[in-house]
Amino acid sequence: MQNKLQELTDKLYQEGLSKGKEEGERILAEAKAQAEKILAEAKAQAAGITAKAESDAASLRSKAESDVKMASAQALQASKKDIENVLVDSIVKEGVKSELADSDLLKDIILAVAKNFSTQESCDLALVLPESLKAEIEPWVSGKLAKELGRGVKAEFSKKIAGGFNIGPADGSWFVSLTDEAFSALISEYLRPVTKKLLFGE
């Protein structure tokens, strides 16, 4: 009887131990599977974060390179424009100023323009000239120019005009500006393309 009880106890113990071992192995397997799943998800998430970071970095690098290229191109263009302006201004403005300070040349230009007015308009003419040329030009305007045109010519002299002149009908309804600034602007427009080609090959 004692043996039977011992066998039964041993059998129950072995069965319990076997079930406990099986349960333990099952729990361990589930835990391992769960751990592998979590690890796989963590790796996938880390790979996604890395890929996004690399993509963002590449995008930022590309944008920075594009911005630097654009800024460089704009700076170069601005520098070219500045060089062009300095060169054209130094050639044109001084040359025009010097030429228009020659009262004989200015008289020839005024006469040519005024004659063209005389064929287009029948009214008297008004001129606005530099104050600095008043002594040389005023007698010529009221004498020789008026006689040549066969009409009245009124001359005013202004400190606001450094060189050249304004011309128009005496009633002041409109006028044409042929000042040194107007001549400089006109000549500069013709010179700029040539200057740009010579300087930069454009």
Coordinates of C-alpha atoms in Angstrom, one line a residue:
M1 CA 0.0 0.0 0.0
Q2 CA 2.8 2.2 0.9
N3 CA 4.4 1.5 -2.5
K4 CA 1.2 2.2 -4.3
L5 CA 0.9 5.6 -2.5
Q6 CA 4.5 6.3 -3.3
E7 CA 4.0 5.5 -7.0
L8 CA 0.9 7.6 -7.2
T9 CA 2.7 10.5 -5.5
D10 CA 5.7 10.0 -7.9
K11 CA 3.3 9.8 -10.9
L12 CA 1.4 13.0 -9.8
Y13 CA 4.7 14.7 -9.2
Q14 CA 6.1 13.7 -12.5
E15 CA 2.9 14.7 -14.3
G16 CA 2.9 18.1 -12.5
L17 CA 6.5 18.5 -13.2
S18 CA 6.0 17.6 -16.9
K19 CA 3.0 19.9 -17.2
G20 CA 4.9 22.7 -15.3
K21 CA 7.9 22.2 -17.6
E22 CA 5.7 22.2 -20.7
E23 CA 3.9 25.4 -19.5
G24 CA 7.2 27.0 -18.7
E25 CA 8.5 26.1 -22.1
R26 CA 5.3 27.5 -23.7
I27 CA 5.5 30.7 -21.7
L28 CA 9.2 31.0 -22.6
A29 CA 8.5 30.4 -26.3
E30 CA 5.8 33.0 -26.2
A31 CA 8.0 35.5 -24.4
K32 CA 10.8 34.8 -26.9
A33 CA 8.4 35.3 -29.9
Q34 CA 7.1 38.5 -28.3
A35 CA 10.6 39.7 -27.7
E36 CA 11.6 38.9 -31.4
K37 CA 8.4 40.7 -32.6
I38 CA 9.2 43.8 -30.4
L39 CA 12.9 43.7 -31.6
A40 CA 11.8 43.4 -35.3
E41 CA 9.3 46.3 -34.8
A42 CA 12.1 48.4 -33.1
K43 CA 14.5 47.6 -35.9
A44 CA 11.9 48.6 -38.5
Q45 CA 11.1 51.8 -36.7
A46 CA 14.8 52.6 -36.3
A47 CA 15.3 51.9 -40.0
G48 CA 12.4 54.2 -40.8
I49 CA 13.7 56.9 -38.6
T50 CA 17.2 56.5 -40.2
A51 CA 15.8 56.6 -43.7
K52 CA 13.7 59.7 -43.0
A53 CA 16.7 61.4 -41.4
E54 CA 18.9 60.6 -44.4
S55 CA 16.1 61.8 -46.8
D56 CA 15.7 65.0 -44.8
A57 CA 19.5 65.5 -44.7
A58 CA 19.7 65.0 -48.5
S59 CA 16.8 67.3 -49.1
L60 CA 18.4 70.0 -46.8
R61 CA 21.8 69.6 -48.5
S62 CA 20.1 69.9 -52.0
K63 CA 18.2 73.0 -50.9
A64 CA 21.3 74.5 -49.4
E65 CA 23.4 73.8 -52.5
S66 CA 20.6 75.3 -54.7
D67 CA 20.4 78.4 -52.5
V68 CA 24.2 78.8 -52.6
K69 CA 24.2 78.5 -56.4
M70 CA 21.4 81.0 -56.7
A71 CA 23.0 83.5 -54.3
S72 CA 26.4 83.1 -56.1
A73 CA 24.7 83.7 -59.5
Q74 CA 22.9 86.7 -58.2
A75 CA 26.1 88.1 -56.6
L76 CA 28.0 87.6 -59.9
Q77 CA 25.2 89.2 -61.9
A78 CA 25.1 92.2 -59.5
S79 CA 28.9 92.5 -59.7
K80 CA 28.9 92.4 -63.5
K81 CA 26.1 95.1 -63.5
D82 CA 28.2 97.3 -61.1
I83 CA 31.3 96.9 -63.3
E84 CA 29.3 97.7 -66.4
N85 CA 27.7 100.7 -64.8
V86 CA 31.0 102.1 -63.5
L87 CA 32.7 101.6 -66.9
V88 CA 29.8 103.0 -69.0
D89 CA 29.3 106.0 -66.6
S90 CA 33.0 106.8 -66.6
I91 CA 33.2 106.7 -70.4
V92 CA 29.8 108.4 -71.2
K93 CA 29.2 110.9 -68.5
E94 CA 32.6 112.6 -68.6
G95 CA 32.6 112.5 -72.4
V96 CA 29.1 113.9 -72.8
K97 CA 29.8 116.6 -70.1
S98 CA 33.0 117.6 -71.8
E99 CA 31.4 117.8 -75.3
L100 CA 28.3 119.7 -74.2
A101 CA 30.5 122.2 -72.3
D102 CA 31.7 123.3 -75.8
S103 CA 29.4 126.1 -76.6
D104 CA 30.1 125.9 -80.4
L105 CA 29.0 122.2 -80.5
L106 CA 26.0 123.0 -78.3
K107 CA 25.0 125.8 -80.7
D108 CA 25.2 123.4 -83.7
I109 CA 23.0 120.8 -81.9
I110 CA 20.5 123.5 -80.9
L111 CA 20.3 124.8 -84.5
A112 CA 19.8 121.3 -85.9
V113 CA 17.0 120.5 -83.5
A114 CA 15.4 123.9 -83.7
K115 CA 15.3 123.7 -87.5
N116 CA 13.5 120.4 -87.3
F117 CA 11.0 122.1 -84.9
S118 CA 10.5 124.9 -87.4
T119 CA 9.3 122.4 -90.0
Q120 CA 6.9 120.8 -87.6
E121 CA 5.7 123.7 -85.5
S122 CA 4.8 127.3 -86.4
C123 CA 4.9 128.6 -82.8
D124 CA 7.8 130.4 -81.1
L125 CA 10.4 128.3 -79.3
A126 CA 11.7 128.3 -75.8
L127 CA 15.1 127.0 -74.7
V128 CA 16.3 126.2 -71.2
L129 CA 20.1 126.2 -71.0
P130 CA 22.8 125.9 -68.4
E131 CA 23.4 129.1 -66.3
S132 CA 27.1 128.6 -66.9
L133 CA 26.8 129.2 -70.6
K134 CA 24.5 132.3 -70.4
A135 CA 27.2 134.8 -71.4
E136 CA 28.2 132.9 -74.5
I137 CA 24.9 131.6 -75.8
E138 CA 22.3 134.3 -74.9
P139 CA 23.3 136.8 -77.6
W140 CA 23.5 134.0 -80.2
V141 CA 20.0 132.8 -79.3
S142 CA 18.3 136.2 -79.6
G143 CA 20.4 137.1 -82.7
K144 CA 21.7 134.5 -85.1
L145 CA 19.4 131.6 -84.0
A146 CA 16.2 133.7 -84.2
K147 CA 17.3 135.1 -87.6
E148 CA 18.1 131.6 -88.9
L149 CA 14.8 130.2 -87.8
G150 CA 12.7 133.2 -88.8
R151 CA 10.7 133.1 -85.6
G152 CA 10.9 134.1 -81.9
V153 CA 13.2 132.1 -79.6
K154 CA 13.1 132.6 -75.9
A155 CA 16.0 131.5 -73.8
E156 CA 16.1 130.8 -70.1
F157 CA 19.1 129.8 -68.1
S158 CA 19.0 127.4 -65.2
K159 CA 21.4 126.1 -62.6
K160 CA 19.4 122.9 -62.6
I161 CA 20.8 122.0 -66.0
A162 CA 24.5 121.1 -66.0
G163 CA 24.8 120.6 -69.7
G164 CA 22.7 120.3 -72.8
F165 CA 19.3 121.9 -73.1
N166 CA 15.5 121.6 -73.1
I167 CA 13.5 122.8 -76.1
G168 CA 9.8 123.1 -76.9
P169 CA 7.0 125.5 -77.8
A170 CA 7.2 128.9 -76.0
D171 CA 3.7 128.2 -74.5
G172 CA 5.3 125.5 -72.4
S173 CA 2.8 122.8 -73.5
W174 CA 5.6 120.3 -73.9
F175 CA 9.4 120.1 -74.3
V176 CA 12.1 117.7 -75.4
S177 CA 15.0 117.1 -72.9
L178 CA 18.4 117.0 -74.5
T179 CA 20.4 117.6 -71.3
D180 CA 23.7 115.9 -70.5
E181 CA 21.8 113.4 -68.5
A182 CA 19.4 112.6 -71.4
F183 CA 22.4 112.3 -73.8
S184 CA 24.2 110.1 -71.3
A185 CA 21.2 107.8 -70.8
L186 CA 20.7 107.5 -74.6
I187 CA 24.4 106.8 -75.4
S188 CA 24.6 104.4 -72.4
E189 CA 21.8 102.3 -73.8
Y190 CA 23.7 101.8 -77.0
L191 CA 27.0 101.2 -75.3
R192 CA 25.8 98.7 -72.7
P193 CA 25.4 95.6 -75.0
V194 CA 28.8 96.3 -76.5
T195 CA 30.4 96.8 -73.1
K196 CA 28.8 93.6 -71.7
K197 CA 30.0 91.6 -74.7
L198 CA 33.6 93.0 -74.4
L199 CA 33.8 92.5 -70.7
F200 CA 31.9 89.2 -70.2
G201 CA 31.5 87.7 -73.6
E202 CA 27.7 87.8 -73.2

